[in-house]
Coordinates of N, CA, C and O in Angstrom, one line a residue:
X1 N 0.8 -1.2 0.0 CA 0.0 0.0 0.0 C 0.9 1.2 0.0 O 1.8 1.4 0.8
X2 N 0.7 2.2 -0.9 CA 1.5 3.4 -0.9 C 1.4 4.1 0.4 O 0.3 4.2 0.9
X3 N 2.4 4.8 0.8 CA 2.4 5.4 2.1 C 1.5 6.6 2.1 O 1.1 7.1 3.1
X4 N 1.2 7.2 0.9 CA 0.3 8.4 0.9 C -1.1 8.1 1.0 O -2.0 9.0 1.1
X5 N -1.5 6.8 0.9 CA -3.0 6.5 0.9 C -3.3 6.1 2.4 O -2.7 5.3 3.0
X6 N -4.3 6.7 2.9 CA -4.7 6.5 4.3 C -5.4 5.2 4.4 O -6.1 4.7 3.5
X7 N -5.1 4.4 5.5 CA -5.7 3.1 5.7 C -7.2 3.4 5.9 O -7.6 4.4 6.5
X8 N -8.1 2.4 5.5 CA -9.5 2.6 5.7 C -9.8 2.2 7.1 O -9.2 1.4 7.7
X9 N -10.8 2.9 7.7 CA -11.2 2.6 9.1 C -12.7 2.4 9.0 O -13.5 3.4 8.7
X10 N -13.2 1.2 9.2 CA -14.6 0.8 9.1 C -15.2 0.7 10.5 O -16.3 0.1 10.6
X11 N -14.6 1.3 11.5 CA -15.3 1.3 12.8 C -16.7 1.9 12.7 O -16.8 2.9 12.0
X12 N -17.7 1.4 13.4 CA -19.0 1.9 13.3 C -19.6 1.8 11.9 O -20.4 2.6 11.5
X13 N -19.3 0.7 11.2 CA -19.8 0.4 9.9 C -20.4 -1.0 10.0 O -20.1 -1.8 10.9
X14 N -21.3 -1.3 9.0 CA -21.8 -2.7 8.9 C -21.0 -3.3 7.8 O -20.7 -2.7 6.7
X15 N -20.6 -4.6 8.0 CA -20.2 -5.5 6.9 C -21.4 -6.4 6.5 O -22.0 -7.0 7.4
X16 N -21.7 -6.4 5.2 CA -22.8 -7.2 4.7 C -22.2 -8.3 3.9 O -21.6 -8.0 2.9
X17 N -22.5 -9.5 4.2 CA -21.9 -10.6 3.5 C -22.5 -10.7 2.1 O -23.7 -10.6 1.9
X18 N -21.6 -10.8 1.1 CA -22.0 -11.0 -0.3 C -22.5 -12.5 -0.5 O -22.1 -13.4 0.3
X19 N -23.4 -12.7 -1.4 CA -24.0 -14.1 -1.6 C -22.9 -15.1 -1.8 O -23.1 -16.3 -1.4
X20 N -21.8 -14.8 -2.4 CA -20.7 -15.8 -2.6 C -20.0 -16.2 -1.3 O -19.2 -17.1 -1.4
X21 N -20.2 -15.5 -0.2 CA -19.5 -15.8 1.0 C -20.2 -17.0 1.6 O -21.3 -16.9 2.2
X22 N -19.6 -18.2 1.5 CA -20.3 -19.4 2.0 C -19.9 -19.9 3.3 O -20.4 -20.9 3.8
X23 N -18.9 -19.2 3.9 CA -18.5 -19.6 5.3 C -19.7 -19.7 6.2 O -20.5 -18.7 6.3
X24 N -20.0 -20.8 6.8 CA -21.2 -21.0 7.5 C -21.5 -20.0 8.6 O -22.6 -19.5 8.8
X25 N -20.4 -19.5 9.3 CA -20.6 -18.5 10.3 C -21.0 -17.2 9.8 O -21.7 -16.4 10.5
X26 N -20.7 -16.9 8.5 CA -20.9 -15.5 8.0 C -21.9 -15.4 6.8 O -22.2 -14.3 6.4
X27 N -22.4 -16.6 6.3 CA -23.3 -16.5 5.2 C -24.5 -15.6 5.6 O -25.1 -15.8 6.7
X28 N -24.9 -14.7 4.7 CA -26.0 -13.8 4.9 C -25.9 -13.0 6.2 O -27.0 -12.7 6.9
X29 N -24.7 -12.7 6.7 CA -24.6 -12.0 8.0 C -24.4 -10.5 7.8 O -24.0 -10.1 6.8
X30 N -24.8 -9.8 8.8 CA -24.5 -8.4 9.0 C -23.7 -8.3 10.2 O -24.1 -8.7 11.3
X31 N -22.5 -7.8 10.1 CA -21.5 -7.6 11.2 C -21.4 -6.1 11.5 O -21.2 -5.3 10.6
X32 N -21.6 -5.8 12.8 CA -21.4 -4.4 13.2 C -19.9 -4.4 13.7 O -19.5 -5.1 14.6
X33 N -19.1 -3.5 13.1 CA -17.7 -3.4 13.4 C -17.5 -2.4 14.6 O -17.8 -1.2 14.5
X34 N -17.0 -3.0 15.7 CA -16.8 -2.2 16.9 C -15.4 -1.5 16.9 O -15.2 -0.5 17.5
X35 N -14.5 -2.1 16.1 CA -13.1 -1.6 16.1 C -12.5 -2.0 14.8 O -12.6 -3.2 14.3
X36 N -11.7 -1.1 14.1 CA -11.0 -1.5 12.9 C -9.8 -0.6 12.9 O -9.9 0.6 12.9
X37 N -8.6 -1.2 12.8 CA -7.3 -0.4 12.7 C -6.4 -1.3 11.9 O -6.7 -2.4 11.4
X38 N -5.1 -0.8 11.8 CA -4.1 -1.6 11.1 C -3.8 -2.9 11.8 O -3.3 -3.8 11.2
X39 N -4.2 -3.0 13.1 CA -3.9 -4.3 13.8 C -5.0 -5.3 13.5 O -4.8 -6.5 13.8
X40 N -6.1 -4.9 13.0 CA -7.2 -5.8 12.7 C -8.6 -5.3 12.9 O -8.7 -4.0 13.1
X41 N -9.6 -6.1 13.0 CA -10.9 -5.7 13.2 C -11.7 -6.6 14.1 O -11.3 -7.8 14.2
X42 N -12.6 -6.1 14.9 CA -13.5 -6.8 15.8 C -14.9 -6.4 15.6 O -15.2 -5.2 15.5
X43 N -15.8 -7.3 15.5 CA -17.2 -7.0 15.3 C -18.1 -8.1 15.9 O -17.7 -9.1 16.3
X44 N -19.4 -7.7 15.8 CA -20.5 -8.7 16.3 C -21.5 -8.9 15.2 O -22.0 -7.9 14.6
X45 N -21.8 -10.1 14.9 CA -22.9 -10.4 13.9 C -24.2 -10.0 14.6 O -24.5 -10.4 15.8
X46 N -25.1 -9.3 14.0 CA -26.3 -8.8 14.6 C -27.6 -9.4 14.0 O -28.7 -9.0 14.4
X47 N -27.4 -10.5 13.2 CA -28.7 -11.0 12.6 C -28.7 -12.5 12.6 O -29.4 -13.1 11.8
X48 N -28.0 -13.2 13.6 CA -28.0 -14.6 13.7 C -28.5 -15.0 15.1 O -27.7 -15.1 16.0
X49 N -29.8 -15.2 15.3 CA -30.3 -15.6 16.6 C -29.9 -17.0 17.0 O -29.8 -17.9 16.2
X50 N -29.6 -17.2 18.3 CA -29.4 -18.5 18.8 C -30.8 -19.0 19.4 O -31.8 -18.3 19.2
X51 N -30.8 -20.2 19.9 CA -32.1 -20.7 20.5 C -32.2 -20.4 22.0 O -33.0 -20.9 22.7
X52 N -31.3 -19.5 22.5 CA -31.3 -19.1 23.9 C -31.9 -17.7 24.0 O -31.5 -16.8 23.3
X53 N -32.9 -17.6 24.9 CA -33.5 -16.3 25.2 C -32.6 -15.6 26.2 O -31.8 -16.2 27.0
X54 N -32.7 -14.2 26.3 CA -32.0 -13.5 27.3 C -32.4 -13.9 28.7 O -31.5 -14.1 29.6
X55 N -33.7 -14.2 28.9 CA -34.1 -14.7 30.3 C -33.3 -16.0 30.6 O -32.8 -16.2 31.7
X56 N -33.2 -16.9 29.6 CA -32.5 -18.2 29.9 C -31.0 -17.9 30.2 O -30.5 -18.6 31.1
X57 N -30.4 -17.0 29.5 CA -29.0 -16.7 29.7 C -28.9 -16.1 31.1 O -27.9 -16.5 31.8
X58 N -29.7 -15.2 31.5 CA -29.7 -14.6 32.9 C -29.8 -15.7 33.9 O -29.1 -15.7 34.9
X59 N -30.8 -16.6 33.7 CA -30.9 -17.8 34.6 C -29.6 -18.6 34.8 O -29.3 -19.0 35.9
X60 N -28.9 -18.8 33.7 CA -27.7 -19.5 33.7 C -26.6 -18.8 34.5 O -25.7 -19.5 35.1
X61 N -26.6 -17.5 34.6 CA -25.6 -16.8 35.3 C -26.1 -16.3 36.7 O -25.6 -15.4 37.3
X62 N -27.2 -17.0 37.1 CA -27.8 -16.7 38.4 C -28.2 -15.2 38.6 O -28.0 -14.7 39.7
X63 N -28.9 -14.7 37.6 CA -29.4 -13.3 37.7 C -30.9 -13.4 37.3 O -31.2 -14.1 36.3
X64 N -31.7 -12.6 37.9 CA -33.1 -12.5 37.4 C -33.0 -11.4 36.3 O -32.1 -10.6 36.3
X65 N -34.1 -11.3 35.5 CA -34.1 -10.3 34.5 C -35.4 -9.5 34.6 O -36.5 -10.0 34.3
X66 N -35.3 -8.3 35.2 CA -36.5 -7.5 35.4 C -36.9 -6.6 34.3 O -37.5 -5.6 34.5
X67 N -36.4 -6.9 33.1 CA -36.7 -6.0 31.9 C -37.6 -6.9 31.0 O -37.1 -7.7 30.2
X68 N -38.9 -6.7 31.2 CA -39.8 -7.5 30.4 C -39.7 -7.3 28.9 O -39.9 -8.2 28.0
X69 N -39.1 -6.1 28.5 CA -38.9 -5.8 27.1 C -37.8 -6.6 26.5 O -37.7 -6.8 25.3
X70 N -37.0 -7.2 27.3 CA -35.8 -8.0 26.9 C -35.9 -9.5 27.1 O -35.2 -10.3 26.5
X71 N -36.8 -9.9 28.0 CA -36.8 -11.3 28.5 C -36.9 -12.4 27.3 O -36.2 -13.4 27.4
X72 N -37.7 -12.1 26.3 CA -37.9 -13.0 25.2 C -36.9 -12.8 24.1 O -36.9 -13.6 23.1
X73 N -36.2 -11.7 24.1 CA -35.2 -11.5 23.0 C -34.2 -12.6 23.0 O -33.7 -13.1 24.0
X74 N -33.8 -13.0 21.7 CA -32.8 -14.1 21.6 C -31.4 -13.5 21.9 O -31.1 -12.4 21.5
X75 N -30.6 -14.4 22.4 CA -29.1 -14.1 22.4 C -28.7 -14.4 21.0 O -29.1 -15.4 20.3
X76 N -27.8 -13.6 20.5 CA -27.3 -13.7 19.1 C -26.0 -14.4 19.0 O -25.2 -14.4 20.0
X77 N -25.7 -15.1 17.9 CA -24.4 -15.6 17.6 C -23.5 -14.5 17.1 O -23.7 -14.0 16.0
X78 N -22.6 -14.0 17.9 CA -21.8 -12.8 17.6 C -20.7 -13.1 16.6 O -20.1 -12.2 16.0
X79 N -20.3 -14.4 16.5 CA -19.2 -14.8 15.7 C -18.5 -16.0 16.2 O -18.9 -16.5 17.3
X80 N -17.6 -16.5 15.5 CA -17.0 -17.8 15.9 C -15.9 -17.8 16.9 O -15.4 -18.9 17.3
X81 N -15.6 -16.6 17.5 CA -14.5 -16.6 18.5 C -15.1 -16.4 19.9 O -16.0 -15.6 20.1
X82 N -14.6 -17.2 20.8 CA -15.0 -17.2 22.3 C -16.5 -17.3 22.4 O -17.2 -16.4 23.0
X83 N -17.1 -18.3 21.8 CA -18.5 -18.5 21.7 C -19.2 -18.8 23.1 O -20.4 -18.8 23.2
X84 N -18.4 -19.0 24.1 CA -18.9 -19.2 25.5 C -19.0 -17.9 26.3 O -19.5 -17.9 27.4
X85 N -18.5 -16.8 25.7 CA -18.4 -15.5 26.4 C -19.5 -14.5 25.8 O -19.7 -14.5 24.6
X86 N -20.0 -13.8 26.7 CA -21.1 -12.8 26.4 C -20.5 -11.4 26.0 O -19.6 -10.9 26.7
X87 N -21.1 -10.8 25.0 CA -20.8 -9.5 24.6 C -22.1 -8.7 24.5 O -23.0 -9.1 23.9
X88 N -22.1 -7.5 25.1 CA -23.3 -6.7 25.2 C -23.1 -5.4 24.4 O -22.2 -4.6 24.8
X89 N -23.8 -5.2 23.3 CA -23.7 -4.0 22.5 C -24.9 -3.1 23.0 O -26.1 -3.6 23.0
X90 N -24.6 -1.9 23.3 CA -25.7 -1.0 23.9 C -25.4 0.5 23.7 O -24.3 0.9 23.3
X91 N -26.4 1.3 24.0 CA -26.3 2.7 24.0 C -25.2 3.1 25.0 O -25.0 2.4 26.0
X92 N -24.6 4.2 24.8 CA -23.5 4.7 25.7 C -24.1 5.0 27.1 O -25.2 5.6 27.2
X93 N -23.4 4.6 28.1 CA -23.9 4.8 29.5 C -22.7 5.4 30.3 O -21.8 4.7 30.7
X94 N -22.7 6.7 30.4 CA -21.6 7.3 31.1 C -21.8 7.2 32.6 O -22.9 7.2 33.1
X95 N -20.7 7.1 33.3 CA -20.7 7.0 34.8 C -21.4 8.3 35.3 O -21.3 9.4 34.7
X96 N -22.0 8.2 36.4 CA -22.9 9.3 36.9 C -22.2 10.4 37.6 O -22.7 10.9 38.6
X97 N -21.1 10.9 37.1 CA -20.5 12.1 37.6 C -20.3 13.1 36.5 O -20.2 12.8 35.4
X98 N -20.3 14.4 36.9 CA -20.3 15.5 35.9 C -19.0 15.4 35.0 O -19.1 15.7 33.8
X99 N -17.9 14.9 35.5 CA -16.7 14.9 34.7 C -16.5 13.5 34.0 O -15.5 13.3 33.5
X100 N -17.6 12.7 34.1 CA -17.4 11.3 33.6 C -17.3 11.4 32.1 O -18.1 11.9 31.4
X101 N -16.2 10.8 31.6 CA -16.1 10.6 30.2 C -15.8 9.1 29.9 O -15.5 8.7 28.8
X102 N -15.9 8.3 30.9 CA -15.8 6.8 30.7 C -17.1 6.1 31.0 O -18.0 6.7 31.6
X103 N -17.2 4.9 30.5 CA -18.5 4.2 30.7 C -18.8 3.9 32.1 O -17.9 3.8 33.0
X104 N -20.0 3.6 32.4 CA -20.5 3.2 33.7 C -20.0 1.8 34.0 O -20.1 1.4 35.2
X105 N -19.5 1.0 33.1 CA -19.2 -0.4 33.3 C -17.7 -0.6 33.2 O -17.0 0.1 32.6
X106 N -17.3 -1.7 33.8 CA -15.9 -2.0 34.0 C -15.1 -2.3 32.7 O -14.1 -1.6 32.4
X107 N -15.6 -3.2 31.9 CA -14.9 -3.6 30.7 C -15.7 -3.2 29.5 O -16.5 -4.0 28.9
X108 N -15.5 -2.0 29.1 CA -16.3 -1.4 28.0 C -15.4 -0.8 26.9 O -14.5 -0.1 27.2
X109 N -15.8 -1.1 25.7 CA -15.1 -0.4 24.5 C -16.1 0.7 24.0 O -17.2 0.3 23.7
X110 N -15.7 1.9 24.1 CA -16.5 3.0 23.5 C -16.2 3.1 22.0 O -15.1 3.1 21.6
X111 N -17.3 3.0 21.2 CA -17.2 3.0 19.8 C -17.6 4.4 19.2 O -18.6 4.9 19.6
X112 N -16.7 5.0 18.5 CA -17.0 6.3 17.9 C -18.3 6.2 17.2 O -18.5 5.3 16.3
X113 N -19.3 7.1 17.5 CA -20.6 7.0 16.9 C -21.7 6.7 17.9 O -22.9 6.8 17.6
X114 N -21.3 6.5 19.2 CA -22.2 6.5 20.3 C -22.6 5.2 20.9 O -23.3 5.2 21.9
X115 N -22.1 4.1 20.4 CA -22.4 2.8 21.1 C -21.3 2.4 21.9 O -20.2 2.9 21.8
X116 N -21.5 1.4 22.8 CA -20.5 0.8 23.6 C -20.7 -0.8 23.5 O -21.8 -1.3 23.3
X117 N -19.6 -1.5 23.7 CA -19.6 -2.9 23.8 C -19.0 -3.3 25.1 O -17.8 -3.0 25.4
X118 N -19.7 -4.0 25.9 CA -19.3 -4.3 27.3 C -19.2 -5.8 27.5 O -20.1 -6.6 27.0
X119 N -18.1 -6.3 28.2 CA -18.0 -7.7 28.4 C -18.0 -8.0 29.9 O -17.9 -9.2 30.2
X120 N -18.1 -7.0 30.7 CA -18.1 -7.3 32.2 C -19.5 -7.6 32.7 O -20.5 -7.1 32.1
X121 N -19.6 -8.4 33.8 CA -20.9 -8.8 34.4 C -21.7 -7.6 34.9 O -23.0 -7.7 35.0
X122 N -21.1 -6.5 35.2 CA -21.9 -5.4 35.8 C -23.0 -4.9 34.9 O -24.0 -4.4 35.4
X123 N -22.9 -4.9 33.6 CA -24.0 -4.5 32.7 C -25.1 -5.4 32.8 O -26.3 -5.0 32.8
X124 N -24.9 -6.8 33.0 CA -25.9 -7.7 33.2 C -26.6 -7.5 34.5 O -27.9 -7.6 34.6
X125 N -25.8 -7.2 35.5 CA -26.4 -6.9 36.9 C -27.3 -5.7 36.8 O -28.4 -5.7 37.4
X126 N -26.9 -4.7 36.1 CA -27.8 -3.5 35.9 C -29.1 -3.8 35.2 O -30.2 -3.4 35.7
X127 N -29.0 -4.6 34.2 CA -30.2 -5.0 33.4 C -31.1 -5.9 34.3 O -32.3 -5.8 34.3
X128 N -30.5 -6.7 35.2 CA -31.3 -7.6 36.0 C -32.1 -6.8 37.0 O -33.1 -7.3 37.5
X129 N -31.7 -5.6 37.4 CA -32.5 -4.8 38.3 C -33.5 -4.0 37.6 O -34.3 -3.2 38.3
X130 N -33.6 -4.0 36.3 CA -34.5 -3.2 35.6 C -33.9 -1.9 35.1 O -34.5 -1.1 34.4
X131 N -32.6 -1.7 35.4 CA -31.9 -0.5 34.9 C -31.0 -0.9 33.7 O -31.4 -1.7 32.9
X132 N -29.9 -0.2 33.6 CA -29.0 -0.5 32.5 C -29.4 0.3 31.2 O -30.3 1.1 31.2
X133 N -28.7 0.0 30.1 CA -28.9 0.7 28.9 C -30.3 0.4 28.3 O -30.8 -0.7 28.5
X134 N -31.0 1.4 27.7 CA -32.3 1.2 27.2 C -32.3 0.2 26.0 O -33.1 -0.7 25.9
X135 N -31.4 0.4 25.1 CA -31.3 -0.5 23.9 C -30.1 -1.4 24.0 O -29.0 -0.9 24.3
X136 N -30.3 -2.7 23.8 CA -29.2 -3.6 24.1 C -29.4 -4.9 23.2 O -30.5 -5.3 23.0
X137 N -28.3 -5.4 22.7 CA -28.3 -6.8 22.2 C -27.2 -7.5 22.9 O -26.1 -6.9 23.2
X138 N -27.4 -8.8 23.1 CA -26.4 -9.7 23.7 C -26.0 -10.8 22.7 O -26.9 -11.4 22.1
X139 N -24.7 -10.9 22.6 CA -24.2 -12.0 21.7 C -23.3 -13.0 22.5 O -22.7 -12.6 23.5
X140 N -23.2 -14.2 22.0 CA -22.2 -15.1 22.5 C -21.2 -15.2 21.4 O -21.6 -15.5 20.2
X141 N -20.0 -14.9 21.7 CA -18.9 -14.9 20.7 C -18.8 -13.6 19.9 O -19.7 -12.7 20.0
X142 N -17.7 -13.5 19.2 CA -17.5 -12.3 18.4 C -16.7 -12.7 17.1 O -16.3 -13.8 17.0
X143 N -16.6 -11.7 16.2 CA -15.9 -11.9 15.0 C -14.6 -11.1 15.0 O -14.6 -10.0 15.5
X144 N -13.5 -11.7 14.5 CA -12.3 -10.9 14.4 C -11.5 -11.2 13.2 O -11.6 -12.3 12.6
X145 N -10.7 -10.2 12.8 CA -9.8 -10.3 11.6 C -8.4 -9.8 12.0 O -8.3 -8.8 12.7
X146 N -7.4 -10.5 11.6 CA -6.0 -10.0 11.9 C -5.7 -8.8 11.0 O -6.5 -8.5 10.1
X147 N -4.6 -8.2 11.2 CA -4.1 -7.0 10.4 C -4.1 -7.3 9.0 O -3.5 -8.3 8.5
X148 N -4.8 -6.5 8.2 CA -4.9 -6.7 6.7 C -5.9 -7.8 6.2 O -6.2 -7.8 5.0
X149 N -6.4 -8.6 7.1 CA -7.2 -9.8 6.7 C -8.6 -9.3 6.2 O -9.0 -9.7 5.1
X150 N -9.2 -8.3 6.9 CA -10.5 -7.8 6.4 C -10.3 -7.1 5.1 O -11.1 -7.2 4.2
X151 N -9.2 -6.3 5.0 CA -9.0 -5.6 3.7 C -8.8 -6.6 2.5 O -9.3 -6.3 1.5
X152 N -8.2 -7.7 2.8 CA -8.1 -8.7 1.7 C -9.5 -9.3 1.4 O -9.8 -9.5 0.2
X153 N -10.3 -9.5 2.4 CA -11.7 -10.0 2.1 C -12.5 -9.0 1.3 O -13.3 -9.3 0.5
X154 N -12.3 -7.7 1.7 CA -13.0 -6.7 0.9 C -12.5 -6.6 -0.5 O -13.4 -6.5 -1.4
X155 N -11.2 -6.8 -0.7 CA -10.7 -6.8 -2.1 C -11.2 -8.0 -2.9 O -11.3 -7.9 -4.1
X156 N -11.6 -9.1 -2.2 CA -12.1 -10.3 -2.9 C -13.6 -10.2 -3.1 O -14.3 -11.1 -3.5
X157 N -14.2 -9.0 -2.7 CA -15.7 -8.8 -2.8 C -16.5 -9.8 -1.9 O -17.6 -10.2 -2.3
X158 N -15.9 -10.1 -0.8 CA -16.7 -10.9 0.2 C -17.7 -10.1 0.9 O -18.7 -10.7 1.4
X159 N -17.5 -8.8 1.1 CA -18.3 -8.0 1.9 C -18.7 -6.7 1.2 O -17.8 -6.1 0.5
X160 N -19.9 -6.2 1.5 CA -20.2 -4.8 1.2 C -20.1 -4.0 2.5 O -20.2 -4.6 3.6
X161 N -19.8 -2.7 2.5 CA -19.7 -1.9 3.7 C -20.7 -0.7 3.6 O -20.9 -0.2 2.5
X162 N -21.2 -0.3 4.8 CA -22.0 0.9 4.8 C -22.0 1.4 6.2 O -21.8 0.7 7.2
X163 N -22.1 2.7 6.4 CA -22.2 3.3 7.7 C -23.3 2.7 8.5 O -24.4 2.4 8.0
X164 N -23.0 2.4 9.8 CA -23.9 1.7 10.6 C -25.1 2.6 11.0 O -24.9 3.8 11.1
X165 N -26.3 2.0 11.2 CA -27.4 2.7 11.7 C -27.9 2.0 12.9 O -28.3 0.8 12.8
X166 N -27.9 2.7 14.1 CA -28.2 1.9 15.3 C -29.7 1.5 15.4 O -30.0 0.5 16.0
X167 N -30.5 2.1 14.6 CA -31.9 1.6 14.6 C -32.0 0.3 14.0 O -32.9 -0.5 14.4
X168 N -31.2 0.0 13.0 CA -31.2 -1.4 12.4 C -30.7 -2.4 13.4 O -31.2 -3.5 13.5
X169 N -29.8 -2.0 14.3 CA -29.3 -3.0 15.3 C -30.3 -3.3 16.4 O -30.6 -4.4 16.7
X170 N -31.0 -2.2 16.8 CA -31.9 -2.4 18.0 C -33.4 -2.4 17.7 O -34.1 -2.9 18.5
X171 N -33.8 -1.9 16.6 CA -35.2 -1.7 16.4 C -35.8 -2.5 15.2 O -37.0 -2.7 15.1
X172 N -34.9 -3.0 14.3 CA -35.3 -3.8 13.1 C -35.4 -5.2 13.5 O -34.5 -5.8 14.2
X173 N -36.6 -5.9 13.2 CA -36.6 -7.4 13.5 C -35.4 -8.1 12.9 O -35.0 -7.8 11.8
X174 N -34.9 -9.1 13.7 CA -33.7 -9.8 13.3 C -33.7 -10.3 11.9 O -32.8 -10.2 11.1
X175 N -34.9 -11.0 11.5 CA -34.9 -11.6 10.2 C -35.0 -10.6 9.0 O -34.8 -10.9 7.9
X176 N -35.1 -9.3 9.4 CA -35.1 -8.2 8.3 C -33.8 -7.5 8.2 O -33.6 -6.6 7.3
X177 N -32.9 -7.8 9.1 CA -31.7 -6.9 9.2 C -30.8 -7.0 8.0 O -30.2 -6.0 7.6
X178 N -30.7 -8.2 7.4 CA -29.8 -8.4 6.2 C -30.4 -7.5 5.1 O -29.6 -6.7 4.5
X179 N -31.7 -7.7 4.8 CA -32.3 -6.9 3.7 C -32.3 -5.4 4.0 O -32.0 -4.6 3.1
X180 N -32.5 -5.0 5.2 CA -32.5 -3.6 5.6 C -31.1 -3.0 5.5 O -30.9 -1.8 5.1
X181 N -30.1 -3.8 5.8 CA -28.7 -3.3 5.7 C -28.4 -3.1 4.2 O -27.8 -2.1 3.8
X182 N -28.8 -4.0 3.3 CA -28.6 -3.8 1.9 C -29.3 -2.6 1.4 O -28.8 -1.8 0.6
X183 N -30.5 -2.3 2.0 CA -31.3 -1.2 1.6 C -30.6 0.1 1.9 O -30.8 1.2 1.2
X184 N -29.8 0.1 2.9 CA -29.0 1.3 3.2 C -28.1 1.7 2.0 O -27.7 2.9 1.9
X185 N -27.7 0.7 1.2 CA -26.9 1.0 0.0 C -27.8 1.1 -1.2 O -27.2 1.2 -2.4
X186 N -29.1 1.1 -1.1 CA -30.0 1.1 -2.2 C -30.0 -0.2 -3.0 O -30.3 -0.2 -4.2
X187 N -29.7 -1.3 -2.3 CA -29.6 -2.6 -3.0 C -30.7 -3.6 -2.4 O -31.2 -3.4 -1.3
X188 N -31.0 -4.6 -3.2 CA -31.8 -5.7 -2.7 C -31.1 -7.0 -3.1 O -30.2 -7.0 -4.0
X189 N -31.3 -8.0 -2.3 CA -30.5 -9.2 -2.4 C -30.5 -9.8 -3.8 O -29.5 -10.4 -4.3
X190 N -31.6 -9.7 -4.5 CA -31.7 -10.3 -5.8 C -30.8 -9.6 -6.8 O -30.4 -10.2 -7.9
X191 N -30.3 -8.4 -6.5 CA -29.4 -7.7 -7.4 C -28.0 -8.2 -7.3 O -27.2 -7.9 -8.2
X192 N -27.7 -9.0 -6.3 CA -26.3 -9.4 -6.1 C -26.1 -10.8 -6.7 O -26.8 -11.7 -6.4
X193 N -25.0 -10.9 -7.4 CA -24.7 -12.2 -8.0 C -23.9 -13.0 -7.0 O -23.1 -12.5 -6.3
X194 N -24.2 -14.3 -6.9 CA -23.4 -15.2 -5.9 C -22.0 -15.3 -6.4 O -21.1 -15.8 -5.6
X195 N -21.7 -15.0 -7.6 CA -20.3 -15.0 -8.1 C -19.5 -13.9 -7.5 O -19.8 -12.7 -7.8
X196 N -18.4 -14.2 -6.8 CA -17.6 -13.1 -6.2 C -17.1 -12.2 -7.3 O -16.7 -12.6 -8.3
X197 N -17.2 -10.9 -7.1 CA -16.7 -9.9 -8.0 C -17.7 -9.5 -9.1 O -17.3 -8.8 -10.0
X198 N -18.9 -10.0 -9.1 CA -19.8 -9.7 -10.1 C -21.1 -9.1 -9.5 O -22.2 -9.5 -9.9
X199 N -21.0 -8.2 -8.6 CA -22.2 -7.7 -8.0 C -23.0 -6.8 -8.9 O -22.4 -6.1 -9.8

């Protein structure tokens, strides 16, 4: 890569799987990228529900869930890495002091664009009391790419990219998220050829 070309940064973007991407974990997936730098990328798949509800997950970790709006929501498959670990994507929750510029939770990545991704139990404890972030999705596992790997997959036309829209993450029904993400680009799935490189 020439030194005068700036590296792309797809933090706070969606990756939309092209039809030719047949990897079982990623086929027809929409990935929200939490972080992207020259070291690599980390994201969460937002449209692959598991058969576990949030209430069942909370029961497993010995917490009650006093948020009726969330109890029947499915836990999502966030990706093939650390599938036994929970990741919570949510609206930003600043600690309750005037000078607070860090999250209210212990292990949180603040994502430019207003969302946060938390891996510590304290966010689940807040939700269990009926508090916590208003909009939230919980995944088991995450998706990651090493330095340059995602750029190679983009060059192979494995993914489309578009600026993320938090309403698609939190308010769009899960089964509509793939088509709605394509719609952000003015596309429909029938327009895409399954042959890589011929969209």
